Coordinates of C-alpha atoms in Angstrom, one line a residue:
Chain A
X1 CA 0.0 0.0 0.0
X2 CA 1.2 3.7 -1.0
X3 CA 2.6 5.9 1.7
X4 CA -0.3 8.6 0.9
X5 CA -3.0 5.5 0.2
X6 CA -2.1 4.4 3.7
X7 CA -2.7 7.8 5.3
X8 CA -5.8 8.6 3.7
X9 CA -7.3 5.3 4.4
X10 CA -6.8 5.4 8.0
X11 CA -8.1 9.4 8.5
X12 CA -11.0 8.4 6.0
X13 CA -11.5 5.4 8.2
X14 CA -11.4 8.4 12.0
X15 CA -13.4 11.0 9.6
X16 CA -16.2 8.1 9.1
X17 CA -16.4 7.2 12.8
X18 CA -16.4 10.6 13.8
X19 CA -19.1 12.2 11.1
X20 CA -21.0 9.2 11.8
X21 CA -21.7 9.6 16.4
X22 CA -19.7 13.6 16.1
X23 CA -19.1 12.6 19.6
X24 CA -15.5 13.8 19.5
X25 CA -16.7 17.2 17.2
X26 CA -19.5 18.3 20.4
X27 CA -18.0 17.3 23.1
X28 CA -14.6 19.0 22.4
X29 CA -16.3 21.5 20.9
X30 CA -18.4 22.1 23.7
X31 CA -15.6 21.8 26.1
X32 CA -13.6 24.8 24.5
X33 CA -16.0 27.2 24.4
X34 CA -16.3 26.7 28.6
X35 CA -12.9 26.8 28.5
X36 CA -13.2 30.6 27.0
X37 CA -16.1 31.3 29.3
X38 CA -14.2 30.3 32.2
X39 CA -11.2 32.0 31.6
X40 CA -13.3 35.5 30.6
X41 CA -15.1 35.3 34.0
X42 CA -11.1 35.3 35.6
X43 CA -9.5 38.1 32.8
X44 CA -12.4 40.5 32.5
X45 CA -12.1 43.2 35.1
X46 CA -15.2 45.5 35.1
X47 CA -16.3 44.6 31.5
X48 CA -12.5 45.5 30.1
X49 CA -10.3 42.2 29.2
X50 CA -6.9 42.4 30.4
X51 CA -4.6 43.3 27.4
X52 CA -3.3 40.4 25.6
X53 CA -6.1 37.9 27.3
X54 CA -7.5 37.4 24.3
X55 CA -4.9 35.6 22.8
X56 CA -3.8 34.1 26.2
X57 CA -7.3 32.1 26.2
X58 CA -7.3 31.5 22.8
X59 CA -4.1 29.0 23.2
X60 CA -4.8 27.8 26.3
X61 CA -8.2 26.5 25.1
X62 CA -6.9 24.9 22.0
X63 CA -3.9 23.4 24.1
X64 CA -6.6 22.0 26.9
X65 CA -9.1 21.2 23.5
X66 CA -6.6 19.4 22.1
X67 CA -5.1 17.1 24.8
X68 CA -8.8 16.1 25.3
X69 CA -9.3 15.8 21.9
X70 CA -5.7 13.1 21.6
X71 CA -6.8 11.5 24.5
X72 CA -10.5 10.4 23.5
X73 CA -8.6 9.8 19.8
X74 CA -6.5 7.1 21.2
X75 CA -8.8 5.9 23.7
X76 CA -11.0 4.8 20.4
X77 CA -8.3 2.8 19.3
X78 CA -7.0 1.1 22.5
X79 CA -10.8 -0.2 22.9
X80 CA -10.8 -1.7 20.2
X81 CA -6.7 -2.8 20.2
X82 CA -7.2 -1.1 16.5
X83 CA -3.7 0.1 16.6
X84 CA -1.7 -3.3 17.5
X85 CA -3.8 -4.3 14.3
X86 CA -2.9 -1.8 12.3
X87 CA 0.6 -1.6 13.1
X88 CA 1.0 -5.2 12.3
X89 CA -0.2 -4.8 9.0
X90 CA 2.2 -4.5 6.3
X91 CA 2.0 -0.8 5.8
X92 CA 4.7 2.1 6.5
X93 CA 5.0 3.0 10.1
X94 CA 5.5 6.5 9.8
X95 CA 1.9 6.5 7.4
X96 CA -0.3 5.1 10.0
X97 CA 1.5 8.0 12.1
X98 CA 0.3 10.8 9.6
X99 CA -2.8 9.3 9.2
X100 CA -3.7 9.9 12.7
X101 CA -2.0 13.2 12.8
X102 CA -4.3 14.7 9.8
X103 CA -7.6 13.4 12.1
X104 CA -6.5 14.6 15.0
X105 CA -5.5 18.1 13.3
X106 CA -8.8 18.7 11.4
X107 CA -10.6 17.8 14.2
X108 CA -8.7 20.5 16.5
X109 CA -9.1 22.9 13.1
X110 CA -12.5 22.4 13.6
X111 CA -13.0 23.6 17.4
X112 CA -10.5 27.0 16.1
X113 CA -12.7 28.0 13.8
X114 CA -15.5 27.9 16.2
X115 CA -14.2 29.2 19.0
X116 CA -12.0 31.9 17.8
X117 CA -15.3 34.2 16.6
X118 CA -16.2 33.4 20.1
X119 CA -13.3 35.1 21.5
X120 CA -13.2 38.0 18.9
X121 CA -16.9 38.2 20.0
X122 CA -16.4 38.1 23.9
X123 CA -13.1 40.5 23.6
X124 CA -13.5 42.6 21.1
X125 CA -10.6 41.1 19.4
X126 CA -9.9 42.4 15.7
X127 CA -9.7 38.6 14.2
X128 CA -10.2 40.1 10.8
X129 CA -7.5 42.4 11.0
X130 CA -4.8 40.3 9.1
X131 CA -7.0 36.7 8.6
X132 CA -4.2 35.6 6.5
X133 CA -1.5 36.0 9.3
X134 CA -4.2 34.4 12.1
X135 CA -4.9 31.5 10.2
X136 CA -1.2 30.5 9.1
X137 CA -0.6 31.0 13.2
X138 CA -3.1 28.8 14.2
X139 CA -2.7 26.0 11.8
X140 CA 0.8 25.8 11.9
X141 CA 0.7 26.2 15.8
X142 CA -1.9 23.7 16.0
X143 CA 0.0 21.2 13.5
X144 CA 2.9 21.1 15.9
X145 CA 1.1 20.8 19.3
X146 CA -1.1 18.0 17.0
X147 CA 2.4 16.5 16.1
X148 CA 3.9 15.8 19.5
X149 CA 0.7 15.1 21.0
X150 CA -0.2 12.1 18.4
X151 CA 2.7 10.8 18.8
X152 CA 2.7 10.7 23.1
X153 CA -0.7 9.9 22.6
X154 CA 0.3 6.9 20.7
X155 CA 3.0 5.9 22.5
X156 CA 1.0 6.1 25.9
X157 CA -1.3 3.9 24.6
X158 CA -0.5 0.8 26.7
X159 CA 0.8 2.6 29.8
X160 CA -0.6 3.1 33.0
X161 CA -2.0 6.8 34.1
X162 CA -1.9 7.7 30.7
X163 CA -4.9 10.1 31.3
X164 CA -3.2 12.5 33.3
X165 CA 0.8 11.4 31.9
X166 CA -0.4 13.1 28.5
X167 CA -0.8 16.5 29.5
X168 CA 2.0 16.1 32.3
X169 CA 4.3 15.1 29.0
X170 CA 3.3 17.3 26.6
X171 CA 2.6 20.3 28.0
X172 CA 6.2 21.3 28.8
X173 CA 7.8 20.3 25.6
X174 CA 4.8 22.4 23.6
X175 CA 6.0 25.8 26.2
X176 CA 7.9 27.1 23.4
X177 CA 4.4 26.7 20.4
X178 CA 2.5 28.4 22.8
X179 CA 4.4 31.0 23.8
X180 CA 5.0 32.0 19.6
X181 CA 1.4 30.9 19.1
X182 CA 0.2 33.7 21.8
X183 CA 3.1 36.7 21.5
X184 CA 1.7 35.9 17.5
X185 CA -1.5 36.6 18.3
X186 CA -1.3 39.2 20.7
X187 CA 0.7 41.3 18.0
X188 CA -2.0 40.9 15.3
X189 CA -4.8 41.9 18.5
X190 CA -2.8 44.6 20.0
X191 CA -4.1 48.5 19.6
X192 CA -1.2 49.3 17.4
X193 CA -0.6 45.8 16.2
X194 CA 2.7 45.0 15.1
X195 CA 2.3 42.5 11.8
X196 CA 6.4 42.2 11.6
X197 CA 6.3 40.5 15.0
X198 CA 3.6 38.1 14.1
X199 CA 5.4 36.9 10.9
X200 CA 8.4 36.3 12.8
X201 CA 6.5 34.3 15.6
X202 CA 5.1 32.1 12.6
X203 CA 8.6 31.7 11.2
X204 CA 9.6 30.0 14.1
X205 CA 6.3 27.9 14.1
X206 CA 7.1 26.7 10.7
X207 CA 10.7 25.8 11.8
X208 CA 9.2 24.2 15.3
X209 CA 6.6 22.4 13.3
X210 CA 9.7 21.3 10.7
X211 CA 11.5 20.0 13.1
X212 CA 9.4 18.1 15.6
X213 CA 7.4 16.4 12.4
X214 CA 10.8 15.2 11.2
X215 CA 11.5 13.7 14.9
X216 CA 8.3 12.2 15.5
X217 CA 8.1 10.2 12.0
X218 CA 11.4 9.1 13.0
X219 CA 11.2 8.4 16.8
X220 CA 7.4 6.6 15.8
X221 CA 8.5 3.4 14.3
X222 CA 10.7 2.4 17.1
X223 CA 8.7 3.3 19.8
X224 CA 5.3 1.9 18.4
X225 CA 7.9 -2.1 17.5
X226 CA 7.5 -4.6 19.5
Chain B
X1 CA 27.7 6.5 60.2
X2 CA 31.7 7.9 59.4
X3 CA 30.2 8.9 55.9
X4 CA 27.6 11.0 57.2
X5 CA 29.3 12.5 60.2
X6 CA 32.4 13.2 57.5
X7 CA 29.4 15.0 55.2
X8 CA 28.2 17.2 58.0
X9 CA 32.0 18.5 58.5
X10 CA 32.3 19.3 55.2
X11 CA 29.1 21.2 55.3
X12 CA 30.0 22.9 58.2
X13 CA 33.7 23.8 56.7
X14 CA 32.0 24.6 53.6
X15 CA 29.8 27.5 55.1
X16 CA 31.9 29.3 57.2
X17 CA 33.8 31.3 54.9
X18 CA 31.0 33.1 53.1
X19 CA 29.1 33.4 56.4
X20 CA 32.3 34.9 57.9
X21 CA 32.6 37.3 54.6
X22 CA 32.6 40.8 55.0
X23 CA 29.4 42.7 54.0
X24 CA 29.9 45.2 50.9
X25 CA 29.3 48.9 51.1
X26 CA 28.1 48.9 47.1
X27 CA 24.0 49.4 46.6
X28 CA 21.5 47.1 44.3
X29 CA 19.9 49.1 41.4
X30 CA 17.6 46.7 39.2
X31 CA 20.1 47.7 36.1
X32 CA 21.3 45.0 33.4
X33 CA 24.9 44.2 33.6
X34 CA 27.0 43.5 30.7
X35 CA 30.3 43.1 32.2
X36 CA 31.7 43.3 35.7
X37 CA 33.5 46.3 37.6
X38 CA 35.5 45.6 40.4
X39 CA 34.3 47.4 43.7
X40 CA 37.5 49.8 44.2
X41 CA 36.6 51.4 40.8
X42 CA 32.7 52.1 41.7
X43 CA 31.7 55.3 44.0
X44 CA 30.3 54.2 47.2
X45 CA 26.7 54.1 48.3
X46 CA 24.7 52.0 50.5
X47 CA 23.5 48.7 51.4
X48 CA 21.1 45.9 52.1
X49 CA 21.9 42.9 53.9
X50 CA 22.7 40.3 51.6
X51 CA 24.8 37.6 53.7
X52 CA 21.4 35.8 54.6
X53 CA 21.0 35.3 51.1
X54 CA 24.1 34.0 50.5
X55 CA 23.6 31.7 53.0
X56 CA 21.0 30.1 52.0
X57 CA 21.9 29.8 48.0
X58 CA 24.9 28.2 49.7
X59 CA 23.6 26.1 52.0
X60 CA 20.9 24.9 49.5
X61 CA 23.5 24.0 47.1
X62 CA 24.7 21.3 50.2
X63 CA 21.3 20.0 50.9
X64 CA 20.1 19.7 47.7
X65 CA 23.7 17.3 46.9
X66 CA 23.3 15.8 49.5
X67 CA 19.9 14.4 50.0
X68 CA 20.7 13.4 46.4
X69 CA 23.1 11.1 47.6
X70 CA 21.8 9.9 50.3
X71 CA 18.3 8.5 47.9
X72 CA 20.7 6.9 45.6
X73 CA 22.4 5.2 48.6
X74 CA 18.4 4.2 50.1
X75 CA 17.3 3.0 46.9
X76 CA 21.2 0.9 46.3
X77 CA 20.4 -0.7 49.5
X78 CA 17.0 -2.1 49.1
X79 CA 18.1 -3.2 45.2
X80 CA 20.9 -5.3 47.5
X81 CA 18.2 -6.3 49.9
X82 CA 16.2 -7.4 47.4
X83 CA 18.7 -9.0 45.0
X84 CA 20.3 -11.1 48.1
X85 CA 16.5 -11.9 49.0
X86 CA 16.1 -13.4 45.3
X87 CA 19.5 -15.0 44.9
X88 CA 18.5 -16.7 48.2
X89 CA 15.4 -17.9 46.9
X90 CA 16.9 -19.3 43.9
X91 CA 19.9 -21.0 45.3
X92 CA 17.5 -22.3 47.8
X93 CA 14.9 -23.7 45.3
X94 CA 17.5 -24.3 42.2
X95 CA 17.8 -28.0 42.8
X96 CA 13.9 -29.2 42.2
X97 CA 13.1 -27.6 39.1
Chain C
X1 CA 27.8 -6.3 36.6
X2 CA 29.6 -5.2 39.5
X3 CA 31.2 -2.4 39.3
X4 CA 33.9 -2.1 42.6
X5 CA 35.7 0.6 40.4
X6 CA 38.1 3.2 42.3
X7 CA 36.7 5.8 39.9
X8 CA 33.7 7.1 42.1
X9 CA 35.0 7.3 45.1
X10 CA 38.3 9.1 43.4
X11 CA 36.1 11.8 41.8
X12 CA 34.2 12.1 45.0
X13 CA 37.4 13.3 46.8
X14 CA 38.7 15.6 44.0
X15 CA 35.3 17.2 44.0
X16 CA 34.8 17.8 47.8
X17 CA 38.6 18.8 48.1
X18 CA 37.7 21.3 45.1
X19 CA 34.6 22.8 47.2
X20 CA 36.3 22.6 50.5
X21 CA 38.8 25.4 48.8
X22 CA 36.4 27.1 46.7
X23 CA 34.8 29.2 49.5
X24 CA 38.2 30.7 50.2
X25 CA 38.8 31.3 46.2
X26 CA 35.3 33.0 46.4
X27 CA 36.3 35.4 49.4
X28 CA 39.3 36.0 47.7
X29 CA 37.8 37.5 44.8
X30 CA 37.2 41.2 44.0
X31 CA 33.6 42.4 44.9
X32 CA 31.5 43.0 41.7
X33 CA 30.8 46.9 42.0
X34 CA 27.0 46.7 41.5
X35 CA 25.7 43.3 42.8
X36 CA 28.6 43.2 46.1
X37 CA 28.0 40.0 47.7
X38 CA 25.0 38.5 46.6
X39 CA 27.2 38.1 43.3
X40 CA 29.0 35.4 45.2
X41 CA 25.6 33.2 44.5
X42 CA 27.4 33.5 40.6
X43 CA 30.3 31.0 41.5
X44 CA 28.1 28.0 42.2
X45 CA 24.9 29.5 40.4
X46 CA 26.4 29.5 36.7
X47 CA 28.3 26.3 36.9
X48 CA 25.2 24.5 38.4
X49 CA 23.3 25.8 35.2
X50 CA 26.4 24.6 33.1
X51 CA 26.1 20.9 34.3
X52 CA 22.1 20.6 34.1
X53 CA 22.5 21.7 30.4
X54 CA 25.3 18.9 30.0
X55 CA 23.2 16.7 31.5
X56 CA 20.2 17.3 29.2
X57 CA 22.5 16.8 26.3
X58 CA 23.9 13.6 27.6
X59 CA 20.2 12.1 28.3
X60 CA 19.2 13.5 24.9
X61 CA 22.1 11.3 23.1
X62 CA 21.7 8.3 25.1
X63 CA 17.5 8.4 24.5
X64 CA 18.6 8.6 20.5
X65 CA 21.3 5.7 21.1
X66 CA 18.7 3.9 23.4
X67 CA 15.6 4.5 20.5
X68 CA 17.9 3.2 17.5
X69 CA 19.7 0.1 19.6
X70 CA 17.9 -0.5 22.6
X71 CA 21.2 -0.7 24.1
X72 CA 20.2 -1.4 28.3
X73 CA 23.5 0.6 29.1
X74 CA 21.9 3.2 26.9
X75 CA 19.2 3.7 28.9
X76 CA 21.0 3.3 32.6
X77 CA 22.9 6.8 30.9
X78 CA 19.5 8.0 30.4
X79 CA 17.6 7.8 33.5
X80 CA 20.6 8.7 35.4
X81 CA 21.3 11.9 33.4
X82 CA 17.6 12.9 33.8
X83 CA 17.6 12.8 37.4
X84 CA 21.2 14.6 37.4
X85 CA 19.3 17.5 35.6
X86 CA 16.1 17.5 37.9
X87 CA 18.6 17.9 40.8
X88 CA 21.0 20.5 39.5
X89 CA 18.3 22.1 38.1
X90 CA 16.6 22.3 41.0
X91 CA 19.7 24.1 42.2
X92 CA 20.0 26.6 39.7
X93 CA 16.1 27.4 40.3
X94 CA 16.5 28.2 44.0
X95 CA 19.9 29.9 43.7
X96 CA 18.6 32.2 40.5
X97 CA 15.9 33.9 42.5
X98 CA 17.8 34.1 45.7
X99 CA 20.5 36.1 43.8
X100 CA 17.6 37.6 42.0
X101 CA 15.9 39.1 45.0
X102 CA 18.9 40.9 46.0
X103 CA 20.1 42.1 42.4
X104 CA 16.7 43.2 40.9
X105 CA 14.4 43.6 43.8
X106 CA 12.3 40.6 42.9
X107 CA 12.4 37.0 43.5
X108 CA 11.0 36.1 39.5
X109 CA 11.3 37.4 36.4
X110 CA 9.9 36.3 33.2
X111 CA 13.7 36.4 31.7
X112 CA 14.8 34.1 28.8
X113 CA 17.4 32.4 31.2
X114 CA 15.9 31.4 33.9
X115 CA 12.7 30.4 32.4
X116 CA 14.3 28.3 29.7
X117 CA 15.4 26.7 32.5
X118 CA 12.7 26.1 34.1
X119 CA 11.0 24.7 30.9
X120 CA 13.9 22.1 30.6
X121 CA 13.3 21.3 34.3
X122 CA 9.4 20.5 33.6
X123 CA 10.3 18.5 31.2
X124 CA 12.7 16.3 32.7
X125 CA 10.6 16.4 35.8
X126 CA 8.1 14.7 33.5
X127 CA 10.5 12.6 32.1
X128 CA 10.9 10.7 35.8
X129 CA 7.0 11.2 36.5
X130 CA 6.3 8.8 33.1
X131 CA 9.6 6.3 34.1
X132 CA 8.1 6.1 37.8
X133 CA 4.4 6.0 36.8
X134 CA 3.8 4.5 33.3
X135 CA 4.3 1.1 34.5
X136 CA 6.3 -1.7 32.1
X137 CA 7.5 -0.9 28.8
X138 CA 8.3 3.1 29.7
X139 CA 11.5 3.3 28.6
X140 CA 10.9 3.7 25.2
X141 CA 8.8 6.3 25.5
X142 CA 10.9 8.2 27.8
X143 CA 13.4 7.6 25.3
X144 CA 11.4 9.5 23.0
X145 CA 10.8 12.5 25.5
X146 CA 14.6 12.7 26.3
X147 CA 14.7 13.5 22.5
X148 CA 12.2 15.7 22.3
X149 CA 13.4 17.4 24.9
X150 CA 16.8 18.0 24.1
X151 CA 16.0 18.9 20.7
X152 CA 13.8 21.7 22.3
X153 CA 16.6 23.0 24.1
X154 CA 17.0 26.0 20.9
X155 CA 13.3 26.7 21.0
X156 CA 12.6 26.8 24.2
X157 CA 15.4 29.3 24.5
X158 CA 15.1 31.5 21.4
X159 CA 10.9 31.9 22.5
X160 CA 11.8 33.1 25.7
X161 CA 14.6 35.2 25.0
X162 CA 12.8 37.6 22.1
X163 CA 11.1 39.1 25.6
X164 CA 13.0 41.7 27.4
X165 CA 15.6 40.1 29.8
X166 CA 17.8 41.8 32.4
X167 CA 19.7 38.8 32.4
X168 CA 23.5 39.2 32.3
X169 CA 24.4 38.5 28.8
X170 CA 26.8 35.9 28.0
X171 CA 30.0 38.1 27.4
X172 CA 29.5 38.1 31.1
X173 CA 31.8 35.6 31.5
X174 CA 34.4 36.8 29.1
X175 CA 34.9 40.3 30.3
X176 CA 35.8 39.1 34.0
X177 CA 38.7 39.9 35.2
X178 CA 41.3 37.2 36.0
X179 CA 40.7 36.8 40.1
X180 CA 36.9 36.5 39.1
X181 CA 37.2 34.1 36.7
X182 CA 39.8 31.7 38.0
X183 CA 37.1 30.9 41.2
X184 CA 34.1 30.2 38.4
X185 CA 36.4 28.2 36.3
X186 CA 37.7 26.0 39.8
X187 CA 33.8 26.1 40.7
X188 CA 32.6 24.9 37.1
X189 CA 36.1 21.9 37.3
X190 CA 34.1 20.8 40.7
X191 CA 30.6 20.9 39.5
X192 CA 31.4 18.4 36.5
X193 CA 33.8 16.3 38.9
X194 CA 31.4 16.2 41.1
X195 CA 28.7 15.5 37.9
X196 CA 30.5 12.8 36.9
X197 CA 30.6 11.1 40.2
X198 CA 26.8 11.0 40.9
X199 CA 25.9 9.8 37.0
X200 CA 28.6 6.4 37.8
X201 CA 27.0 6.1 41.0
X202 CA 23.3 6.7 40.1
X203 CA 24.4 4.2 36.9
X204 CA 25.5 1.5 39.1
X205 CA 21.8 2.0 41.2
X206 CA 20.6 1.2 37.6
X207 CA 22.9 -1.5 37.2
X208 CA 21.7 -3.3 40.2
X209 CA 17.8 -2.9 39.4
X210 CA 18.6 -4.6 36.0
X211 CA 20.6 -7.4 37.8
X212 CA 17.3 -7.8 40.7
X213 CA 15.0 -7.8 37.3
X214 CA 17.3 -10.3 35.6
X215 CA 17.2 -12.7 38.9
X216 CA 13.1 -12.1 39.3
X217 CA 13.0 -13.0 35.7
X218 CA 15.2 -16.7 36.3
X219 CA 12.9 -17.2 39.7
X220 CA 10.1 -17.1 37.4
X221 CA 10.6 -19.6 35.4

């Protein structure tokens, strides 16, 4: 089987299951916009947001989306001892890995495009100032923290405490994504926004996201053998 | 027993010179620095007790080491404990197998 | 695998005779003009921060060497390198803010140094949290965040450090004058004696574990 067949069977094969119950699309949905609610009710000081809370809560949420969103993912598969199946078929290792990335990511693409009208709505936030810049931000920032976390996610799969071992492991090593993904934002939010900034915060997400793909199709075969 | 009572000499030997240190007449303002200036060339202004500080830092640096060494040397002995336990257990039981 | 080498307990020596003198080399030295002797925290402070980084390399190698060869050695390196970078870590953590209260007023400050380390910390803090807590088959996949962390050494540095820092800068250490840097040089020449030391020791800890595993496995069958 092709490298791209393999990958597009298996996220044809998560898109089906999903479009079929959406329990994954609603409930992580759902879960991110109470994120944002959440965090307002803490930021918003007599009806004025905080500066640069906006795209503080943005992140966060996807981050805390997300890891919900890997978790459930994987949880799918471990029911059903799907991926020992899959991985012992004769098929590329690093496919099956991409495969599972591109769900993962469209699903988390998904819960952005929702919830980030909600927090231009909720703070004011100019999220049509530069859409071009927002979006390359957000997908790019979302396609590394979606990297790393597919690949924990899978590797957790068979250990104990993997519910709470997820975020404890991922979180850390995705410090320096969120940190470009928010500074990014903020400049494109700010009251004299500074576009330069934000195209050099993306620069490094492309270079992050470069790098950290490259690792994890490399580091996934091994760890995933038996 | 000699191990740790040697450790708490060292400890003790190892704090007294920066607790008996003189304190500095120089002053703390929040400013980067990019290189360092000796004290003799600086003008001289005033000060806020620092040695405590020190002290601490210092003495932290010890604890920290040291507790360090003394989990290894907990968890080495119950791996021994346990391994003689085992090798016990199979010399013991080797012959009717 | 018994390892009754002379090495440790060598290096163990060399290192304490090192910091027995080193307080005396520190006194010695000329007071820094602005920081007076809370600067002192420097000697021990920078080459603390010096080790932990070495350390994260050398976990960082031996997870690569331990993902492509499942070498058992390679992951003895590992674990004991993690836990040589929680601990000096930890040290360069506590002493950082204690110098920093004195020198900026404050005990914290959002600076690329200090938080880069702290991010490295976190993560090799949850390297041991998975190794203690994921149960059998863990070491591959803290293989795989040893990687992952060391390769996020650069980020994790280069994100932090586009904010404003009031750091010193790294030609710090090459402006000093002679008596300052001959006590930070003897300091750094204990802190990796005294490095090396604990890795061998914490190594043979690991080699004993395998060899109680090894004997579990043989009562089993």
């Amino acid at each position: 089987m092709g490298f791209f067949h393999t990958v597009w069977t298996i996220a044809r094969k998560d898109l089906v299951i999903e479009s079929r119950s959406r329990e994954l699309a609603y409930t992580t949905l759902f879960f991110a916009v109470s994120v944002v609610l959440v965090f307002s009710f803490s930021f918003v000081v007599e009806g004025v947001a905080l500066t640069d809370a906006a795209a503080g809560i943005l992140w966060v949420s996807i981050a805390f989306a997300g890891t919900l969103a890997l978790g459930r993912t994987f949880e799918r598969e471990r029911q059903s001892d799907t991926l020992k199946a899959v991985l012992l078929s004769p098929v590329e290792r690093p496919a099956i890995y991409i495969g599972k990335l591109v769900g993962v990511l469209l699903l988390m693409l998904v819960v952005e495009a929702v919830i980030t009208p909600v927090v231009g709505l909720l703070f004011q936030a100019p999220i049509d100032r530069a859409p071009l810049l927002l979006v390359g931000l957000l997908v790019t920032g979302t396609l590394g923290f979606a990297a790393v976390g597919t690949l924990f996610a899978a590797m957790l799969i068979r250990a104990q405490s993997r519910d709470v071992l997820l975020p404890v492991l991922l979180y850390p090593i995705t410090i320096p994504l969120v940190i470009a993904g928010v500074r990014g934002t903020a400049a494109i939010f700010a009251a004299e926004p500074n576009l330069a900034v934000a195209q050099a915060w993306l620069a490094m997400l492309v270079f992050f996201d470069a790098v950290f793909l490259t690792l994890a199709l490399w580091v996934f075969g091994p760890v995933m053998g038996e | 027993m000699k191990s740790f009572g040697f450790c708490v000499l060292l400890f003790v030997a190892g704090i007294t010179p920066p607790m008996l240190a003189q304190q500095p007449a120089a002053s703390q303002p929040p400013t980067p620095t990019n290189e360092f200036v000796p004290l003799s060339e600086a003008a001289p202004r005033e000060v806020l007790p620092a040695t405590p500080l020190v002290f601490y830092a210092y003495g932290f640096v010890w604890v920290a080491l040291l507790g360090y060494v003394f989990t290894i040397w907990r968890r080495m002995a119950r791996v021994e404990r346990d391994l003689a336990d085992v090798q016990r257990r199979l010399k013991d039981g080797g012959g009717g197998r | 695998m018994q390892n009754r080498s002379i090495l440790v307990p060598v290096l163990l020596c060399a290192a304490a005779v090192m910091f027995f003198r080193a307080p005396f080399m520190i006194d010695a030295a000329p007071y820094e003009s602005t920081m007076g002797l809370i600067q002192r925290i420097f000697y021990f402070h920078v080459p603390s921060a010096m080790v932990m980084f070495l350390s994260a390399l050398v976990c960082g190698v031996a997870s690569a060497v331990y993902l492509a060869k499942r070498s058992p050695h390679a992951d003895a390196v590992a674990v004991s390198a993690a836990e040589m970078v929680v601990v000096f870590g930890l040290i360069v953590l506590v002493t950082g803010p204690l110098w920093a209260r004195k020198a900026w007023g404050v005990w914290w400050q959002w600076d690329a140094r200090l938080t880069s380390a702290l991010v490295l910390w976190l993560i090799f803090v949850s390297y041991l949290l998975l190794r203690r807590f994921a149960g059998a088959g863990s070491e591959m996949v803290a293989a795989a965040v040893g990687v992952f962390g060391m390769a996020n050494v650069p980020f994790v540095y280069w994100s932090v450090n586009v904010w404003r820092t009031i750091h010193p800068n790294t030609n710090v250490v090459a402006s000093l004058i002679p008596e300052m840097r001959v006590p930070l040089y003897w300091g750094t020449a204990a802190f990796l004696l005294l490095y090396i030391a604990l890795l061998l020791t914490r190594m043979r800890l690991e080699a004993s574990r395998m060899q109680l595993e090894a004997a579990y496995a043989e009562i089993e069958d």
